[in-house]
Coordinates of C-alpha atoms and ligand atoms in Angstrom, one line a residue:
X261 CA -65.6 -170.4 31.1
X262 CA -63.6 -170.0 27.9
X263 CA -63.2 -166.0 26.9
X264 CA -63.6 -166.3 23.0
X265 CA -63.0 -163.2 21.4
X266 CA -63.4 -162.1 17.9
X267 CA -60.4 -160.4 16.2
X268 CA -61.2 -158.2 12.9
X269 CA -58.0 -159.2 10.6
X270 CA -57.2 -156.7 8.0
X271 CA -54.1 -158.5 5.9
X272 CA -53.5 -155.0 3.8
X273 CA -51.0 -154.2 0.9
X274 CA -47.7 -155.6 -0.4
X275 CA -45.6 -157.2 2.6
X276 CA -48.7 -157.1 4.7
X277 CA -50.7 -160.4 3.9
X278 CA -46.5 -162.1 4.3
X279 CA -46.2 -160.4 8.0
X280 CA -49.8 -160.8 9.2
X281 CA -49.6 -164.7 8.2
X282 CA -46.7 -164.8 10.8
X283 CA -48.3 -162.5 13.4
X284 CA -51.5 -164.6 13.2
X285 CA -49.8 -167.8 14.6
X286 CA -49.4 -166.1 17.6
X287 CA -53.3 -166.8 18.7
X288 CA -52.5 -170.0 18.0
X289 CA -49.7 -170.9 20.1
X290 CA -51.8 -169.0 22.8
X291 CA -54.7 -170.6 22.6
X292 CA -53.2 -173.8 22.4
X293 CA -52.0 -173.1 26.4
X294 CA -54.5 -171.1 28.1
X295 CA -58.2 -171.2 28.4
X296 CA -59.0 -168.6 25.5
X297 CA -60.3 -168.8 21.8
X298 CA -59.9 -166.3 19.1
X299 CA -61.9 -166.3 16.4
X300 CA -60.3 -164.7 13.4
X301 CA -62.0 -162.9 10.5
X302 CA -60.4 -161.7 7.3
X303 CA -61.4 -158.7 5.9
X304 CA -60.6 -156.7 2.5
X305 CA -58.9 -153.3 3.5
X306 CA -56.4 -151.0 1.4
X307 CA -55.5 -150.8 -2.3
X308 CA -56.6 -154.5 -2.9
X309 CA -60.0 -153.9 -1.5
X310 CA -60.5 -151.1 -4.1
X311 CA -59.3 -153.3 -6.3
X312 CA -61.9 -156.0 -5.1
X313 CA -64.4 -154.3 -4.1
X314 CA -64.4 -150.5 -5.3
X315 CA -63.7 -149.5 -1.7
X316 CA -60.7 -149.1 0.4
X317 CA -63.0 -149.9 3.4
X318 CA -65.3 -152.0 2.2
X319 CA -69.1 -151.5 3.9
X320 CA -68.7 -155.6 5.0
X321 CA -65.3 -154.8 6.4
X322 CA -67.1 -151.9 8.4
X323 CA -69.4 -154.3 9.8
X324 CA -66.8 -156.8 11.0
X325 CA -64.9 -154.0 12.6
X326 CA -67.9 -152.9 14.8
X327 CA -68.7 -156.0 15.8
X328 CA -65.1 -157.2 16.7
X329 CA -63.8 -157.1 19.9
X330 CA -60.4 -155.9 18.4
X331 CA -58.8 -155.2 15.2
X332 CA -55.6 -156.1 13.7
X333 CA -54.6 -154.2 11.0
X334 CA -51.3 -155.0 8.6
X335 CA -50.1 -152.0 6.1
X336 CA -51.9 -150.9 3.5
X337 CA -50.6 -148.8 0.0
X338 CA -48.9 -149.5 -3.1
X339 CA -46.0 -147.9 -5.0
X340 CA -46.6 -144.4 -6.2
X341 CA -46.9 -145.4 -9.5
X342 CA -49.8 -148.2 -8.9
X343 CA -51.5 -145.9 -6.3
X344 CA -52.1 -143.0 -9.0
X345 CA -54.5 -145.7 -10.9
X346 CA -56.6 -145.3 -7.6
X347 CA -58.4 -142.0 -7.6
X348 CA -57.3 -139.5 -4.7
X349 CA -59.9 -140.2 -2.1
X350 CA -59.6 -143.9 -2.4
X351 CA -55.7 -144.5 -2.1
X352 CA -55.0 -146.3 0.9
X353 CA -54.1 -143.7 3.8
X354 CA -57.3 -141.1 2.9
X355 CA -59.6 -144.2 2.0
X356 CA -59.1 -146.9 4.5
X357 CA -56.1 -145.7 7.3
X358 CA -58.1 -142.1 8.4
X359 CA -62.0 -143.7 7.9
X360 CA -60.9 -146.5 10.0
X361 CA -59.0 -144.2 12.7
X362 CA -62.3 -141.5 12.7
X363 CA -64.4 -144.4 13.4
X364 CA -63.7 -145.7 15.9
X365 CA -61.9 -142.3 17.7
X366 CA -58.8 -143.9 18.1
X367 CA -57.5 -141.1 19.6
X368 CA -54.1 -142.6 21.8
X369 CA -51.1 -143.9 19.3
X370 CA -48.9 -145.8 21.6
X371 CA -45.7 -146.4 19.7
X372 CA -42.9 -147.9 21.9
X373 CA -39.8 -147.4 20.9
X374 CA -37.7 -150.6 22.3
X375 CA -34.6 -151.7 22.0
X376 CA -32.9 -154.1 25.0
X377 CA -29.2 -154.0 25.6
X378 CA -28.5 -156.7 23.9
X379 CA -30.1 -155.6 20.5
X380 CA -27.8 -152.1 20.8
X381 CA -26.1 -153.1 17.5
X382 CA -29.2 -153.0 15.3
X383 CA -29.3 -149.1 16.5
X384 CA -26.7 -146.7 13.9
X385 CA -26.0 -145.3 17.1
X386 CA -22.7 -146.0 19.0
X387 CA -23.3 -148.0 21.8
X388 CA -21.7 -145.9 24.0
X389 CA -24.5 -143.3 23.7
X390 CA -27.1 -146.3 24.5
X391 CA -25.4 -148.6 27.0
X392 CA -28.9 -149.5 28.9
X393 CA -30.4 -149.7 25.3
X394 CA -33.6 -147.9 25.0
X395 CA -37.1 -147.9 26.0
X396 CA -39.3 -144.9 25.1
X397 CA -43.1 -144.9 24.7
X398 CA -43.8 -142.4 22.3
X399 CA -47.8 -141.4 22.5
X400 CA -49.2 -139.6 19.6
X401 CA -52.4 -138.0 19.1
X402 CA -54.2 -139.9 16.3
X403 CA -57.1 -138.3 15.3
X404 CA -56.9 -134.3 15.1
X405 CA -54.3 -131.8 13.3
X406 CA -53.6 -131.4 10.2
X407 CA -54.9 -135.0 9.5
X408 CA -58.1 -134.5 10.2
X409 CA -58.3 -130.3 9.4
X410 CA -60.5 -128.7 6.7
X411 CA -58.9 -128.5 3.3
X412 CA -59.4 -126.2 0.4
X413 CA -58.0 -125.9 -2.9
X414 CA -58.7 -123.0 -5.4
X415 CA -57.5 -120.0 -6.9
X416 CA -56.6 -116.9 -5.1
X417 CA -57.7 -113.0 -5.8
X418 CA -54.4 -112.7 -7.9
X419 CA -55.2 -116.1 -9.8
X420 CA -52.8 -117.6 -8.2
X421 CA -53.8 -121.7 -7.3
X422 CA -53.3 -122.5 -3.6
X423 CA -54.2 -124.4 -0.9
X424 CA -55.0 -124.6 2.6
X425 CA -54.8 -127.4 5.5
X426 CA -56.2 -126.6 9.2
X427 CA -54.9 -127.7 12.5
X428 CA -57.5 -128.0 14.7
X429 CA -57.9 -129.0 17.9
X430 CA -60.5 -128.7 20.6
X431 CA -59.8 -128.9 24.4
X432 CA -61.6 -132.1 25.0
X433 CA -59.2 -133.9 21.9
X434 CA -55.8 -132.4 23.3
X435 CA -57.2 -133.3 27.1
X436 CA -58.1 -136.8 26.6
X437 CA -54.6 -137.6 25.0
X438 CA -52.6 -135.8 27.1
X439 CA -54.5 -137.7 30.2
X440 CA -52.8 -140.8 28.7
X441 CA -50.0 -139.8 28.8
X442 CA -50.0 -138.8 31.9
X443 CA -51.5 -142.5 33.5
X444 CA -48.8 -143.8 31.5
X445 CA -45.9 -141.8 32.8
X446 CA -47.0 -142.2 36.5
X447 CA -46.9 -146.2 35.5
X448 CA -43.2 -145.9 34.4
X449 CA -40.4 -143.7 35.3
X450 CA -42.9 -140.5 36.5
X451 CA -41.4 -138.3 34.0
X452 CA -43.3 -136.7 30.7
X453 CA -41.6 -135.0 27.8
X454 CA -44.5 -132.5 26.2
X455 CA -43.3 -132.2 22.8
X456 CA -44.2 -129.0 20.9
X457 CA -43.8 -125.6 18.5
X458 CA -44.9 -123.1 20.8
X459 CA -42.3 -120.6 20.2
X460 CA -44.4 -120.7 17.0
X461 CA -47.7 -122.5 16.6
X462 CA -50.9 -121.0 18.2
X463 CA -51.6 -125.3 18.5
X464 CA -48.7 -125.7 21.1
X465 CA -49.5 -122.3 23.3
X466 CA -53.5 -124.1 23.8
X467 CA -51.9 -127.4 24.1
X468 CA -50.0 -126.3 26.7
X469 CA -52.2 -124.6 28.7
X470 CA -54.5 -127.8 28.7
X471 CA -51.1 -129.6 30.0
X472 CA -51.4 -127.1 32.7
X473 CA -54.7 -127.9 34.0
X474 CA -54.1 -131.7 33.3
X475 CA -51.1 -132.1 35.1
X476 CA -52.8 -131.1 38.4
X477 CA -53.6 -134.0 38.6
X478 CA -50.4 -135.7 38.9
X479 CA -48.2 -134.0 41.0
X480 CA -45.6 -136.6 41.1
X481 CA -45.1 -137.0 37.2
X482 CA -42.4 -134.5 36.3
X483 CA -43.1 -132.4 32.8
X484 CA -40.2 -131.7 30.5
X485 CA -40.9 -128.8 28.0
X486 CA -39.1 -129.7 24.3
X487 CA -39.6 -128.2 21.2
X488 CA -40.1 -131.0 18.4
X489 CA -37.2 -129.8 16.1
X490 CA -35.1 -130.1 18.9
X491 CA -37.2 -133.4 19.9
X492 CA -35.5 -134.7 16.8
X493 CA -32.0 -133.6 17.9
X494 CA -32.2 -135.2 21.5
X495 CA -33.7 -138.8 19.9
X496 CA -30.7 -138.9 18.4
X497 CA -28.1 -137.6 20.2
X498 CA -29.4 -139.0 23.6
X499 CA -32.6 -141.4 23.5
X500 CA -31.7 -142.8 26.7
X501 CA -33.2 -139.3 28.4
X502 CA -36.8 -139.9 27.2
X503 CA -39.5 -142.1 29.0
X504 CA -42.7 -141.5 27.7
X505 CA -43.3 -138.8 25.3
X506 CA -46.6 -137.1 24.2
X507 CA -47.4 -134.9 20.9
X508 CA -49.9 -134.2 18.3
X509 CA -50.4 -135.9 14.9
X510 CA -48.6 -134.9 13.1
X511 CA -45.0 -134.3 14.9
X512 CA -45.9 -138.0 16.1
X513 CA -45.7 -139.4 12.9
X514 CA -42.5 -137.7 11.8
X515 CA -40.9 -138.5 15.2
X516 CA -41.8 -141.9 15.3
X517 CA -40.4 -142.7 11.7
X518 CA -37.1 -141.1 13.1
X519 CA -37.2 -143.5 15.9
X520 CA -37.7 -146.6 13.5
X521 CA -34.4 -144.8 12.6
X522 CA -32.9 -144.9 15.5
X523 CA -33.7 -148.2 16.7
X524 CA -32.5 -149.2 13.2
X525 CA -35.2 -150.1 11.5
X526 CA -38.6 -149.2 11.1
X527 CA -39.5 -152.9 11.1
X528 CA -39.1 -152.9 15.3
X529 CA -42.0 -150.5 15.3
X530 CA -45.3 -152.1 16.6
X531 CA -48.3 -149.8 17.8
X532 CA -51.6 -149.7 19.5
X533 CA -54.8 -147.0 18.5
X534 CA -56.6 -146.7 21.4
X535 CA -60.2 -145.5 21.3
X536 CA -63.2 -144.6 24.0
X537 CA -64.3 -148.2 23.0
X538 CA -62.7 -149.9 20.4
X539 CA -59.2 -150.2 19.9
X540 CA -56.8 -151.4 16.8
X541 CA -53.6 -152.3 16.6
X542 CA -50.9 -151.7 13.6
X543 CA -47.2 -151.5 12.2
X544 CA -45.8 -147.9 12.5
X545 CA -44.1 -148.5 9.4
X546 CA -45.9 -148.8 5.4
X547 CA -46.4 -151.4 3.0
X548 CA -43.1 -151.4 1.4
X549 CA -44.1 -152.5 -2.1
X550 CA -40.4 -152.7 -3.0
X551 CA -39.5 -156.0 -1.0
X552 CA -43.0 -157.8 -1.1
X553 CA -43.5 -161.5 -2.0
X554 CA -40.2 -162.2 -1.4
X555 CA -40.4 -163.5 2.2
X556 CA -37.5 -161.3 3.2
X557 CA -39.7 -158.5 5.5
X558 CA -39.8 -158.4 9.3
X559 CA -43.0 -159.4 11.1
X560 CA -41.8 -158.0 14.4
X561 CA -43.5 -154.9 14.1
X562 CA -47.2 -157.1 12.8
X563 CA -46.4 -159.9 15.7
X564 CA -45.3 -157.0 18.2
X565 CA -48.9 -155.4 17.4
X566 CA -50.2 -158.6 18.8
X567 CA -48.5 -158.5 21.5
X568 CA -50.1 -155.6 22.7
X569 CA -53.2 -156.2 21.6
X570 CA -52.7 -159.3 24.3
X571 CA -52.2 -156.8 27.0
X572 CA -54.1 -153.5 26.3
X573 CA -57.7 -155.6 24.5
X574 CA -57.5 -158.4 26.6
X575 CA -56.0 -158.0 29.3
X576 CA -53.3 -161.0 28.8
X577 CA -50.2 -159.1 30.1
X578 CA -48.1 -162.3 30.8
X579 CA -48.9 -163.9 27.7
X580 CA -48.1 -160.8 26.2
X581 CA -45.0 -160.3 27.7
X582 CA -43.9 -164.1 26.4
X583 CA -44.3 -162.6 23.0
X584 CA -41.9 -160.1 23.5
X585 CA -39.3 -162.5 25.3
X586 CA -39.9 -165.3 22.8
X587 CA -39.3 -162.1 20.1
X588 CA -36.1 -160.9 21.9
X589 CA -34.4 -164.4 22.6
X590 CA -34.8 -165.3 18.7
X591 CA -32.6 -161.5 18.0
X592 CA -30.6 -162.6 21.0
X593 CA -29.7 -165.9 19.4
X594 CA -28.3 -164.2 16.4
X595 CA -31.1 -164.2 14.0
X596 CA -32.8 -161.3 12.3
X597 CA -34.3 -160.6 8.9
X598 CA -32.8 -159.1 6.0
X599 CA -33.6 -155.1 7.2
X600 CA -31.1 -155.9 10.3
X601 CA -28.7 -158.1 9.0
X602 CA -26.1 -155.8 7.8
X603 CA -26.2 -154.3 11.5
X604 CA -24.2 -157.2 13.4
X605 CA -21.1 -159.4 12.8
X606 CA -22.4 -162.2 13.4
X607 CA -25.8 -162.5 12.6
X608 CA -28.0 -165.3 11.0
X609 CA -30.2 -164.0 8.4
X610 CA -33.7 -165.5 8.4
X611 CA -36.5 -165.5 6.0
X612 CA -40.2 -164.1 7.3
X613 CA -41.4 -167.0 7.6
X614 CA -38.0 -168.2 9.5
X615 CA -38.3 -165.7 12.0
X616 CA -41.9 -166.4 12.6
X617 CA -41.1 -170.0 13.6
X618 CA -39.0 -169.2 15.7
X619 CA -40.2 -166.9 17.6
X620 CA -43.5 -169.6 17.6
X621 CA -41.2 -172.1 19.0
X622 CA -39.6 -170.1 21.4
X623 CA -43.2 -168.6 22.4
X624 CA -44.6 -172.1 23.2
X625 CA -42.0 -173.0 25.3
X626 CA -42.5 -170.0 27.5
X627 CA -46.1 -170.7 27.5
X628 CA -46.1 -173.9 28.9
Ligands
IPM234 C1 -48.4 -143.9 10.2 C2 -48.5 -143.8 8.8 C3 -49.8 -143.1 8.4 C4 -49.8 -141.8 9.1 C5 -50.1 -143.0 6.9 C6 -50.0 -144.3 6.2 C7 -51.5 -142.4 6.7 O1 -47.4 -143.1 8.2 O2 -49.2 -144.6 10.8 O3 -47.4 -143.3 10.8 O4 -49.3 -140.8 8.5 O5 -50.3 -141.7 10.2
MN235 MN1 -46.0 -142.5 9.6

């Protein structure tokens, strides 16, 4: 029988409707060589949907999220400027990214951070220092911190205004994650860097004590200890020592810009928001308002997404894995888009929609 499943498409802002329209092609090709359907359904989500609809996550979008059996999600948010017509609570990230995130618990951020040897010249970093290339898989806790924290705004006993964000996490929130990480690091290389602030945050001292109990249960994955400002350091001065990684909200999202950094652009930075039962899947990087309707972004990070939603929703791991090939043999030919260009002597620059054909062609020859 034919497994036909349903895929919530939410385009989002600027570049996003230009990336997802390449990405999208990818259920095509597949379906056009293996026993599967996808249905797709487009859904208003972001600045445009308050535009459209009042709502950043429309109540009709809701309802095709819950009843999808995965969600694909392009970037959402305009330029500062347009985003301060929008009032506070329905710009983008507060209205549509966190609701969407707290709804359905997506609580594991995988962000891999990939770059083969081959590709070592889109990285700023010599290539000395990554000779193998890299290949880190950086987990982030998605739904806690200072994210999700109470908030209060006021004036103080000296009539002073101030403000205050919490970081809160309970033991079930930091547990679940950091059991993630560890099934993941006894997949690959058995070794786990716990990335923290303990030397000053109360946060880190519980979240390592619940690494403690965790990692009982794998004896054979090693645990590195590294503080997050020195995190930043090592990313740079030595990716090649980091398998998987693990940290909270909001150190993730910091570190895993800088590794769109060090990879060399943030467009090679696909991820996966893993929930108890629903999971979606998203571009690490923003809408970038600046370059939209010019068919000059990259969709690697919106077609990567696919990718693993392939492997991790469906269970498709070699069809996933062609994506990735058919994405690496286009870079390897010499082609990349304009965010990448500058990083190679001798490289083709191709539109968006350039790139997405072929990596389409190259993905249907692997498929057959
Ligand atoms: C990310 C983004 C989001 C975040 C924003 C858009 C809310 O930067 O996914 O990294 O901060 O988590
Ligand atoms: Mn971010």
């Amino acid at each position: 029988m034919t497994n036909a499943y349903k895929i919530a498409i939410l385009e989002g802002d600027a570049i996003g409707p230009e990336i997802m329209a390449q990405a999208v092609r990818v259920f095509d090709v597949v379906s056009a060589h293996r026993d599967v359907a996808f249905e797709l359904i487009h859904s208003p989500f972001g600045a445009n949907a308050y535009f459209s609809h009042g709502k950043a996550f429309p109540e009709e979008t809701k309802t095709v999220c819950d009843t999808a059996d995965a969600i694909l999600k392009g970037p959402v948010g305009l330029s500062h400027a347009e985003s301060s017509k929008i009032p506070v609570e329905e710009q983008a990230e507060r209205g549509a990214i966190l609701p969407l995130r707290a709804r359905y618990n997506t609580f594991a951020n995988f962000r891999p951070i990939v770059l083969s040897p081959e590709m070592i010249h889109f990285s700023p970093l010599k290539p000395e220092i990554i000779p193998e290339g890299i290949d880190i898989l950086l987990i982030r806790e998605l739904v806690g911190g200072l994210y999700f924290g109470d908030k209060e705004r006021g004036v103080n006993g000296s009539g002073l205004r101030f403000v205050k964000e919490t970081l809160e996490y309970d033991e079930q929130q930091v547990r679940q994650v950091l059991e993630v990480a560890f099934q993941q690091a006894a997949k690959r290389k058995h070794k786990l860097h716990n990335i923290h602030k303990s030397n000053v945050l109360m946060s880190s001292v519980f979240w390592n004590e619940i690494l403690e109990e965790v990692r009982v249960g794998y004896p054979d994955v090693e645990v590195v200890h590294l503080l997050v400002d020195a995190a930043a350091t090592a990313l740079c001065l030595n990716p090649a020592q980091f398998d998987v990684m693990v940290m909270e909200n909001m150190f993730g999202d910091i570190l895993s810009d800088q590794a769109g950094g060090v990879l060399g652009s943030l467009g090679l930075m696909p991820s996966a928001c893993i929930g108890p039962e629903k999971a979606y899947y998203e571009p690490s990087h923003g809408s970038a308002p600046d370059i939209a309707g010019r068919n000059i972004a990259n969709p690697y990070s919106m077609i990567g997404s696919v990718a693993m939603m392939l492997e991790m929703s469906f269970n498709m791991s070699a069809e996933s894995d062609a994506v990735w090939q058919a994405m690496k043999s286009v870079f390897e030919s010499g082609h990349s888009t304009a965010d990448l260009a500058t990083s190679g002597e001798h490289i083709n620059q191709v539109s968006t929609t350039e790139f997405g054909d072929l990596v389409m062609q190259q993905l249907d020859k692997l498929l057959r």
